[in-house]
mmCIF file of C-alpha atoms in Angstrom:
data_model
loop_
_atom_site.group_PDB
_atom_site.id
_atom_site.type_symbol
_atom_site.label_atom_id
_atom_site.label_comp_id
_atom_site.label_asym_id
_atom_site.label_seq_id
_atom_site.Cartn_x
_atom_site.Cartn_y
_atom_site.Cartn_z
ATOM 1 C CA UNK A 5 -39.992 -0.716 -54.539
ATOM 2 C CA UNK A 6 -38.533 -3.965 -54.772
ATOM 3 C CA UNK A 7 -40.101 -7.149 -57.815
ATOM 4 C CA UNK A 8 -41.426 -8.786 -54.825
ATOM 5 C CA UNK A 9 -43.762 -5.382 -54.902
ATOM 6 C CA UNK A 10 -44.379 -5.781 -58.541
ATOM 7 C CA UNK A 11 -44.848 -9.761 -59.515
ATOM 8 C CA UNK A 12 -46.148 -12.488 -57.535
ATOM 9 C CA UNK A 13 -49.092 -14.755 -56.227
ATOM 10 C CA UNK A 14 -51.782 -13.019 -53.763
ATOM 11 C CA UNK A 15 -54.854 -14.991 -52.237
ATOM 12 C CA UNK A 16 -58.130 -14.059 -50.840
ATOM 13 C CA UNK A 17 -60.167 -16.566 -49.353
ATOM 14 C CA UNK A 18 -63.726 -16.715 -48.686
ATOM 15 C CA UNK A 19 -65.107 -19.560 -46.985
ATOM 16 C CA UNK A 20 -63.866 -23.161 -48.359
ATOM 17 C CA UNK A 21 -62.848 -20.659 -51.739
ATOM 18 C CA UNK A 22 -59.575 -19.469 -52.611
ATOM 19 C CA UNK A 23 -59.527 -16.476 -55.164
ATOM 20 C CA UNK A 24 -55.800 -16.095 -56.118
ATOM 21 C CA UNK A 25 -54.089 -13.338 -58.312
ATOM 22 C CA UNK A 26 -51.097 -14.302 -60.040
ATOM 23 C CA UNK A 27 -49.178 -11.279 -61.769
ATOM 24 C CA UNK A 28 -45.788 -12.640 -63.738
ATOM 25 C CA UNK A 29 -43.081 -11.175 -64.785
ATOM 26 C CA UNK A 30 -42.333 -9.706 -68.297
ATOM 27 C CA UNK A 31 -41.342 -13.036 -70.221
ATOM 28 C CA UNK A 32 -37.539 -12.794 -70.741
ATOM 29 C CA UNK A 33 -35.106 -14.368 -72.979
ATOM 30 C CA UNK A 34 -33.661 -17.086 -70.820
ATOM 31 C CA UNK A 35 -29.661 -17.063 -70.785
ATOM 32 C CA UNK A 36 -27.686 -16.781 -67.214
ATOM 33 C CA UNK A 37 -26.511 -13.341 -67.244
ATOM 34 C CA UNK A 38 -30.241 -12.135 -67.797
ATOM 35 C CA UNK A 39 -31.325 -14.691 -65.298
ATOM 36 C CA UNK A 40 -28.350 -13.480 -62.519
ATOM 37 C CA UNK A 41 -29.368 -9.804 -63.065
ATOM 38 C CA UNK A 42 -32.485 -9.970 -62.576
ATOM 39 C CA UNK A 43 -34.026 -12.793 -60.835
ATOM 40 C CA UNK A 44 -34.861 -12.824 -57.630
ATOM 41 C CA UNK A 45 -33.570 -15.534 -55.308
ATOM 42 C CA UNK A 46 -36.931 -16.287 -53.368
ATOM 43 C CA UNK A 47 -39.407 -19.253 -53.865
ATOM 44 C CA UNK A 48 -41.761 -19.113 -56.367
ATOM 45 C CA UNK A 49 -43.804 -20.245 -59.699
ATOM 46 C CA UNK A 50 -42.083 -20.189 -62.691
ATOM 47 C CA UNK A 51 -43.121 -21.200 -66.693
ATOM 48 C CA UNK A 52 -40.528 -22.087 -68.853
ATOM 49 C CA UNK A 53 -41.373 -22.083 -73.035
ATOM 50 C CA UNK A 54 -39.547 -22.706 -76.351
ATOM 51 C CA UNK A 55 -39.951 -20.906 -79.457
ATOM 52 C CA UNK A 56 -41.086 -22.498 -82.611
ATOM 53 C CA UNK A 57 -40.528 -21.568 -86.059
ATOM 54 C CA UNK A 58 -43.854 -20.230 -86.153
ATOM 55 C CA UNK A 59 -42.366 -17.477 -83.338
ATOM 56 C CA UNK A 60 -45.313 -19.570 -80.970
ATOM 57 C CA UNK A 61 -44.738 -19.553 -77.510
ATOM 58 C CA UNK A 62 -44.555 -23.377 -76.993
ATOM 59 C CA UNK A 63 -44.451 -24.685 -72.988
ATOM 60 C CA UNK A 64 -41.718 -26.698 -71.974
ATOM 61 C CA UNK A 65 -41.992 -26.617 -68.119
ATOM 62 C CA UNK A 66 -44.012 -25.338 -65.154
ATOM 63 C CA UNK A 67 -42.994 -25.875 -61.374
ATOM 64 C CA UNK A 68 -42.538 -24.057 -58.166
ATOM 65 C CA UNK A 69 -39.001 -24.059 -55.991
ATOM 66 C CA UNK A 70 -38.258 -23.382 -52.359
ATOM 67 C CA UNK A 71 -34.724 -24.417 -52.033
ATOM 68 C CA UNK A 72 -32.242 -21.902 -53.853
ATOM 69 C CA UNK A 73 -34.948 -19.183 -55.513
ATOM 70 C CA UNK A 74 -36.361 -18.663 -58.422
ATOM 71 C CA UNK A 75 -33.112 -17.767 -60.146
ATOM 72 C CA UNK A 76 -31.000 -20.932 -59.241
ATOM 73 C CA UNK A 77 -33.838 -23.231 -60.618
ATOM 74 C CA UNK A 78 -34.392 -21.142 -63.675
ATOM 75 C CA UNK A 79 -30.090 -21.364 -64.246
ATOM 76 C CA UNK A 80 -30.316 -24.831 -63.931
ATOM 77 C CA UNK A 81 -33.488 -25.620 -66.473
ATOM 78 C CA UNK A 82 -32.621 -22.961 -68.711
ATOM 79 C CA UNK A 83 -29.164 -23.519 -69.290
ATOM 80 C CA UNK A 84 -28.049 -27.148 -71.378
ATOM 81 C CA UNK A 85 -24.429 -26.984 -69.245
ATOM 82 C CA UNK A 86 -26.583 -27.552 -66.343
ATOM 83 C CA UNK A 87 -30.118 -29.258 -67.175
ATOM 84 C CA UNK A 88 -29.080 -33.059 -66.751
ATOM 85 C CA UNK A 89 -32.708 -34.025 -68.564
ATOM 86 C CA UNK A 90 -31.327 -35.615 -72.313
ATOM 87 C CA UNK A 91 -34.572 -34.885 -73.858
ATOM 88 C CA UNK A 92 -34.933 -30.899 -72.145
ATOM 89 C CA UNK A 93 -30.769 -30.354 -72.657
ATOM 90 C CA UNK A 94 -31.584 -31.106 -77.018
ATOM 91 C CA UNK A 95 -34.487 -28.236 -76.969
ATOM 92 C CA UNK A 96 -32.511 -26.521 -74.736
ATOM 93 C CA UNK A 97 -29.642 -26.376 -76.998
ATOM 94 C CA UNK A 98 -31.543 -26.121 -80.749
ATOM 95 C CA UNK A 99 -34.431 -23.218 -79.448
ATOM 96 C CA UNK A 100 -35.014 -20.198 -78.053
ATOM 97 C CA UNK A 101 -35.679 -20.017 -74.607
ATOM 98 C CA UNK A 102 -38.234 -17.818 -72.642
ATOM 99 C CA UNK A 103 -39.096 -17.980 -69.101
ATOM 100 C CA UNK A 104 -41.365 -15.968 -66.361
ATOM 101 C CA UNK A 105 -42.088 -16.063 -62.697
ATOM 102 C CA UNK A 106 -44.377 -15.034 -59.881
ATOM 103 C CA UNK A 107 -42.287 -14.736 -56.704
ATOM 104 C CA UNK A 108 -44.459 -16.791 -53.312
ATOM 105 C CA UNK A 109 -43.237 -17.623 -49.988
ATOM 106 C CA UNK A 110 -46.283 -19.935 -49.105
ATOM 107 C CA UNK A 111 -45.914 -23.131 -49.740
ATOM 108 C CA UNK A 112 -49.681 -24.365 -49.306
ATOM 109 C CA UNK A 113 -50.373 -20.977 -52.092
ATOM 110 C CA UNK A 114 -47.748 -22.297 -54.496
ATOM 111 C CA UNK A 115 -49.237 -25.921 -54.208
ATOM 112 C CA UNK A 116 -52.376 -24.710 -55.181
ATOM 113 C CA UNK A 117 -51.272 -22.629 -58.102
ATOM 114 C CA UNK A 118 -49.184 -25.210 -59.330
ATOM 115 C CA UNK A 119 -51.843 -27.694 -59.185
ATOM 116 C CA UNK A 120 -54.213 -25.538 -61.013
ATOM 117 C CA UNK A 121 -51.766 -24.655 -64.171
ATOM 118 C CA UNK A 122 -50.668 -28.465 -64.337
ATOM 119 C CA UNK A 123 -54.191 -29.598 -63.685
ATOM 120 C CA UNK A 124 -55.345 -27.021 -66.575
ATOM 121 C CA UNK A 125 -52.622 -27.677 -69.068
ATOM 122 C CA UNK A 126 -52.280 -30.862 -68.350
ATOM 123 C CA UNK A 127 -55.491 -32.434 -67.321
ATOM 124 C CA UNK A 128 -54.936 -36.372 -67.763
ATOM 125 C CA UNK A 129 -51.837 -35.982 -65.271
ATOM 126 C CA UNK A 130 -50.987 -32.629 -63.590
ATOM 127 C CA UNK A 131 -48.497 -34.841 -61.490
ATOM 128 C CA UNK A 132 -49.033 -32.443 -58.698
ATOM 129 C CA UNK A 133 -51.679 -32.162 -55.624
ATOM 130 C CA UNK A 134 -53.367 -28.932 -54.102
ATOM 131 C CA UNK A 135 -52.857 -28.091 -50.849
ATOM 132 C CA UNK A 136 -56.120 -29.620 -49.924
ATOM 133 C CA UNK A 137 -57.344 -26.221 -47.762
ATOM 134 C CA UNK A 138 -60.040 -25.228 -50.390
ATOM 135 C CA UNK A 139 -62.804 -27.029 -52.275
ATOM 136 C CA UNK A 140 -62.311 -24.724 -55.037
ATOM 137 C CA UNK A 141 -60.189 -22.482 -56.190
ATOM 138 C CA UNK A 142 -60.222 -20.089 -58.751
ATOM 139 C CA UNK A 143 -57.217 -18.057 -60.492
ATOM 140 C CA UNK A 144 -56.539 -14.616 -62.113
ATOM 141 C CA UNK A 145 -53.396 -14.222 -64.328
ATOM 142 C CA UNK A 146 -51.976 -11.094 -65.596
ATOM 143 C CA UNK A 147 -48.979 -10.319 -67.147
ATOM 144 C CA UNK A 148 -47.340 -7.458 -68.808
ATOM 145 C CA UNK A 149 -46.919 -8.826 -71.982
ATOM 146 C CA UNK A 150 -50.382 -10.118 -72.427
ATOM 147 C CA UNK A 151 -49.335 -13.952 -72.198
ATOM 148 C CA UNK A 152 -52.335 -15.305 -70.632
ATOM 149 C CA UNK A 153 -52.845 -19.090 -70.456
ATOM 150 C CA UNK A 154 -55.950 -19.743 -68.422
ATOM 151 C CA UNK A 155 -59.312 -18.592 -69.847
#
Protein backbone atom coordinates (compact mmCIF):
# COMPACT_ATOMS: atom_id res chain seq x y z
CA UNK A 1 0.00 0.00 0.00
CA UNK A 2 1.47 3.03 -1.18
CA UNK A 3 0.45 7.17 0.74
CA UNK A 4 -1.38 7.73 -2.38
CA UNK A 5 -3.66 4.71 -0.72
CA UNK A 6 -3.64 6.40 2.59
CA UNK A 7 -3.94 10.49 2.14
CA UNK A 8 -5.57 12.42 -0.44
CA UNK A 9 -8.70 14.25 -1.97
CA UNK A 10 -11.77 11.93 -3.18
CA UNK A 11 -15.07 13.42 -4.79
CA UNK A 12 -18.53 12.25 -5.21
CA UNK A 13 -20.80 14.19 -7.14
CA UNK A 14 -24.42 14.31 -7.22
CA UNK A 15 -26.09 16.45 -9.58
CA UNK A 16 -24.63 20.22 -9.80
CA UNK A 17 -23.04 19.01 -5.97
CA UNK A 18 -19.66 18.01 -5.27
CA UNK A 19 -19.16 16.11 -1.86
CA UNK A 20 -15.33 15.87 -1.46
CA UNK A 21 -13.26 13.96 1.27
CA UNK A 22 -10.01 15.29 2.02
CA UNK A 23 -7.81 12.96 4.38
CA UNK A 24 -4.14 14.72 5.15
CA UNK A 25 -1.29 13.56 6.20
CA UNK A 26 0.06 13.38 9.83
CA UNK A 27 1.37 17.10 10.25
CA UNK A 28 5.20 16.83 10.20
CA UNK A 29 7.98 18.95 11.30
CA UNK A 30 9.03 20.64 8.10
CA UNK A 31 12.96 20.37 7.43
CA UNK A 32 14.28 18.73 3.92
CA UNK A 33 15.45 15.46 4.99
CA UNK A 34 11.88 14.75 6.53
CA UNK A 35 10.37 16.32 3.50
CA UNK A 36 12.82 14.03 0.89
CA UNK A 37 11.92 10.85 2.87
CA UNK A 38 8.77 11.02 2.87
CA UNK A 39 6.94 13.14 0.51
CA UNK A 40 5.56 12.09 -2.31
CA UNK A 41 6.43 13.73 -5.63
CA UNK A 42 2.78 13.95 -7.13
CA UNK A 43 0.42 17.05 -7.33
CA UNK A 44 -1.47 17.94 -4.59
CA UNK A 45 -2.90 20.29 -1.60
CA UNK A 46 -0.69 21.18 0.89
CA UNK A 47 -1.02 23.60 4.38
CA UNK A 48 1.91 25.03 5.63
CA UNK A 49 1.80 26.55 9.62
CA UNK A 50 4.18 28.19 12.15
CA UNK A 51 4.32 27.62 15.71
CA UNK A 52 3.75 30.29 18.23
CA UNK A 53 4.90 30.60 21.64
CA UNK A 54 1.64 29.58 22.75
CA UNK A 55 2.63 25.93 20.90
CA UNK A 56 -0.69 27.23 18.45
CA UNK A 57 -0.73 25.96 15.18
CA UNK A 58 -0.65 29.34 13.31
CA UNK A 59 -1.24 29.15 9.15
CA UNK A 60 1.27 30.51 7.05
CA UNK A 61 0.33 29.09 3.58
CA UNK A 62 -2.17 26.98 1.64
CA UNK A 63 -1.83 26.09 -2.20
CA UNK A 64 -1.93 23.23 -4.58
CA UNK A 65 1.18 22.26 -7.15
CA UNK A 66 1.28 20.30 -10.37
CA UNK A 67 4.70 20.94 -11.62
CA UNK A 68 7.47 19.09 -9.45
CA UNK A 69 5.10 17.29 -6.51
CA UNK A 70 4.21 17.91 -3.42
CA UNK A 71 7.71 17.49 -2.05
CA UNK A 72 9.63 20.00 -4.35
CA UNK A 73 7.07 22.80 -3.44
CA UNK A 74 7.06 21.96 0.20
CA UNK A 75 11.39 22.11 -0.05
CA UNK A 76 11.11 25.25 -1.54
CA UNK A 77 8.42 27.07 1.03
CA UNK A 78 9.67 25.32 3.90
CA UNK A 79 13.17 25.84 3.67
CA UNK A 80 14.63 29.90 4.11
CA UNK A 81 17.82 28.78 1.62
CA UNK A 82 15.19 28.42 -0.90
CA UNK A 83 11.85 30.52 -0.17
CA UNK A 84 12.80 33.86 -2.08
CA UNK A 85 9.53 35.61 -0.17
CA UNK A 86 11.54 38.33 2.49
CA UNK A 87 8.62 38.39 4.70
CA UNK A 88 7.97 34.09 4.60
CA UNK A 89 12.16 33.51 4.59
CA UNK A 90 12.12 35.79 8.47
CA UNK A 91 9.25 33.27 9.92
CA UNK A 92 10.82 30.76 8.15
CA UNK A 93 14.03 31.25 9.82
CA UNK A 94 12.81 32.44 13.67
CA UNK A 95 9.75 29.45 13.98
CA UNK A 96 8.94 26.17 13.87
CA UNK A 97 7.69 24.83 10.87
CA UNK A 98 4.84 22.24 10.27
CA UNK A 99 3.37 21.20 7.09
CA UNK A 100 0.67 18.49 5.66
CA UNK A 101 -0.68 17.33 2.37
CA UNK A 102 -3.42 15.52 0.52
CA UNK A 103 -1.92 14.00 -2.64
CA UNK A 104 -4.65 14.85 -6.14
CA UNK A 105 -4.02 14.39 -9.69
CA UNK A 106 -7.18 16.42 -10.83
CA UNK A 107 -6.71 19.61 -11.45
CA UNK A 108 -10.50 20.83 -11.67
CA UNK A 109 -10.69 18.69 -7.79
CA UNK A 110 -7.69 20.61 -6.47
CA UNK A 111 -9.22 23.98 -7.79
CA UNK A 112 -12.14 23.38 -5.95
CA UNK A 113 -10.54 22.40 -2.70
CA UNK A 114 -8.27 25.12 -2.83
CA UNK A 115 -10.92 27.55 -3.42
CA UNK A 116 -12.94 26.32 -0.58
CA UNK A 117 -9.98 26.46 2.24
CA UNK A 118 -8.87 30.01 0.85
CA UNK A 119 -12.46 31.05 0.42
CA UNK A 120 -13.09 29.73 4.19
CA UNK A 121 -9.98 31.05 5.81
CA UNK A 122 -9.77 33.76 3.95
CA UNK A 123 -13.11 35.05 2.97
CA UNK A 124 -12.50 38.86 1.88
CA UNK A 125 -9.88 37.43 -0.78
CA UNK A 126 -9.33 33.66 -1.27
CA UNK A 127 -7.24 34.83 -4.39
CA UNK A 128 -8.25 31.64 -6.02
CA UNK A 129 -11.39 30.46 -8.31
CA UNK A 130 -13.31 27.01 -8.29
CA UNK A 131 -13.37 25.05 -11.06
CA UNK A 132 -16.75 26.35 -11.93
CA UNK A 133 -18.32 22.48 -12.50
CA UNK A 134 -20.52 22.64 -9.29
CA UNK A 135 -22.92 25.15 -7.75
CA UNK A 136 -21.95 23.94 -4.47
CA UNK A 137 -19.65 22.12 -2.95
CA UNK A 138 -19.23 20.79 0.26
CA UNK A 139 -15.97 19.33 2.10
CA UNK A 140 -15.01 16.64 4.70
CA UNK A 141 -11.53 16.86 6.37
CA UNK A 142 -9.91 14.30 8.42
CA UNK A 143 -6.68 13.94 9.64
CA UNK A 144 -4.77 11.76 11.92
CA UNK A 145 -3.81 14.13 14.28
CA UNK A 146 -7.15 15.70 14.79
CA UNK A 147 -6.16 19.14 13.04
CA UNK A 148 -9.39 20.03 11.61
CA UNK A 149 -9.93 23.53 10.18
CA UNK A 150 -13.35 23.61 8.58
CA UNK A 151 -16.41 23.24 10.85
Amino acid sequence: MSVLDDYGIRCTEKGKEAHYSIKWSPLAKADRWTINASVPAVAGIYEIYWMDSHEHLRMLSVGRTHYGGLRSELRRLTDPELNEDPEAKKTLEEEEIWFRYAPCNSAAMMADVLWFFRKTYFPEKPGVEHSGRFEKLFMNESAPDKLIWVP
